[in-house]
Tab-separated table of C-alpha atoms in Angstrom:
chain	number	residue	atom	x	y	z
A	1	UNK	CA	0.000	0.000	0.000
A	2	UNK	CA	2.767	2.400	0.884
A	3	UNK	CA	4.553	1.759	-2.415
A	4	UNK	CA	1.334	2.213	-4.374
A	5	UNK	CA	0.538	5.474	-2.571
A	6	UNK	CA	4.039	6.826	-3.145
A	7	UNK	CA	3.957	5.913	-6.838
A	8	UNK	CA	0.435	7.322	-7.311
A	9	UNK	CA	1.193	10.634	-5.650
A	10	UNK	CA	4.568	10.945	-7.411
A	11	UNK	CA	2.788	10.554	-10.750
A	12	UNK	CA	0.168	13.153	-9.787
A	13	UNK	CA	2.919	15.506	-8.606
A	14	UNK	CA	4.795	15.143	-11.907
A	15	UNK	CA	1.623	16.152	-13.775
A	16	UNK	CA	1.104	19.173	-11.522
A	17	UNK	CA	2.440	21.658	-14.066
A	18	UNK	CA	1.373	25.082	-15.248
A	19	UNK	CA	1.007	24.006	-18.874
A	20	UNK	CA	-1.639	21.453	-17.823
A	21	UNK	CA	-3.522	23.194	-15.043
A	22	UNK	CA	-3.568	26.887	-15.764
A	23	UNK	CA	-7.173	28.061	-15.719
A	24	UNK	CA	-8.577	24.930	-14.044
A	25	UNK	CA	-10.025	24.787	-10.567
A	26	UNK	CA	-7.971	22.812	-8.079
A	27	UNK	CA	-10.413	19.899	-7.995
A	28	UNK	CA	-10.872	19.732	-11.763
A	29	UNK	CA	-7.113	19.754	-12.236
A	30	UNK	CA	-6.579	17.059	-9.600
A	31	UNK	CA	-9.258	14.746	-10.998
A	32	UNK	CA	-8.047	15.194	-14.579
A	33	UNK	CA	-4.493	14.319	-13.456
A	34	UNK	CA	-5.886	11.268	-11.668
A	35	UNK	CA	-7.595	10.248	-14.916
A	36	UNK	CA	-4.272	10.469	-16.744
A	37	UNK	CA	-2.611	8.299	-14.116
A	38	UNK	CA	-5.547	5.889	-14.254
A	39	UNK	CA	-5.010	5.555	-18.001
A	40	UNK	CA	-1.660	3.916	-17.264
A	41	UNK	CA	2.066	4.592	-17.152
A	42	UNK	CA	2.429	4.746	-20.916
A	43	UNK	CA	-0.261	7.396	-21.302
A	44	UNK	CA	1.121	9.349	-18.367
A	45	UNK	CA	4.552	9.475	-19.990
A	46	UNK	CA	3.006	10.546	-23.302
A	47	UNK	CA	1.167	13.392	-21.574
A	48	UNK	CA	4.387	14.472	-19.870
A	49	UNK	CA	6.092	14.647	-23.270
A	50	UNK	CA	3.180	16.380	-25.014
A	51	UNK	CA	0.921	18.667	-22.936
A	52	UNK	CA	-1.704	18.672	-25.718
A	53	UNK	CA	-2.487	15.062	-24.754
A	54	UNK	CA	-3.819	16.338	-21.411
A	55	UNK	CA	-6.702	18.249	-22.997
A	56	UNK	CA	-9.015	15.257	-23.626
A	57	UNK	CA	-8.881	14.345	-19.938
A	58	UNK	CA	-10.350	17.770	-19.133
A	59	UNK	CA	-12.608	18.361	-22.129
A	60	UNK	CA	-14.264	14.950	-21.998
A	61	UNK	CA	-14.796	15.187	-18.246
A	62	UNK	CA	-12.863	11.992	-17.611
A	63	UNK	CA	-12.675	12.034	-13.816
A	64	UNK	CA	-10.941	9.572	-11.548
A	65	UNK	CA	-11.401	11.010	-8.071
A	66	UNK	CA	-11.878	7.547	-6.554
A	67	UNK	CA	-8.292	6.607	-7.446
A	68	UNK	CA	-7.084	9.112	-4.852
A	69	UNK	CA	-8.682	7.117	-2.043
A	70	UNK	CA	-7.444	3.643	-2.971
A	71	UNK	CA	-4.468	3.584	-0.543
A	72	UNK	CA	-6.547	4.898	2.369
A	73	UNK	CA	-9.411	2.504	1.708
A	74	UNK	CA	-7.086	-0.487	1.355
A	75	UNK	CA	-5.329	0.337	4.616
A	76	UNK	CA	-8.612	0.744	6.467
A	77	UNK	CA	-9.962	-2.496	5.022
A	78	UNK	CA	-6.843	-4.416	6.110
A	79	UNK	CA	-6.313	-2.846	9.535
A	80	UNK	CA	-9.657	-1.419	10.573
A	81	UNK	CA	-7.902	1.920	11.237
A	82	UNK	CA	-7.651	5.120	9.246
A	83	UNK	CA	-4.363	5.643	7.448
A	84	UNK	CA	-2.544	8.523	9.091
A	85	UNK	CA	0.479	8.703	6.799
A	86	UNK	CA	1.889	11.354	4.525
A	87	UNK	CA	3.534	10.570	1.217
A	88	UNK	CA	6.776	12.114	0.036
A	89	UNK	CA	5.001	14.145	-2.665
A	90	UNK	CA	1.726	15.996	-2.389
A	91	UNK	CA	-1.038	15.153	-4.822
A	92	UNK	CA	-2.791	18.464	-4.229
A	93	UNK	CA	-3.100	20.809	-7.168
A	94	UNK	CA	-0.437	23.505	-7.485
A	95	UNK	CA	1.905	21.853	-4.933
A	96	UNK	CA	4.737	21.322	-7.444
A	97	UNK	CA	5.974	24.894	-7.094
A	98	UNK	CA	8.949	24.467	-9.424
A	99	UNK	CA	6.701	23.323	-12.286
A	100	UNK	CA	4.487	26.369	-11.863
A	101	UNK	CA	7.218	29.004	-11.689
A	102	UNK	CA	9.427	27.582	-14.449
A	103	UNK	CA	6.770	26.672	-17.005
């Protein structure tokens, strides 16, 4: 679970860039990034190479909010407790400051 959460939030953090999220609300941007990650590693890498590939995830309202809760839900299901753990990278929109100032 920890490895999955770290990988998931690292991928979301990598996509937290000005060229993808400028003009989007925080939630819309987060859910669209989650949809990209949910489409798989190959698609995620393609989007990172070509920002134009991000547009369909916003324009077609492809949302994947539930993906964000997978680690927490798995932990709770296995332990009966809430997961009180931070990941190395934040998944929140606009948290990758370097990608917003240097875009």
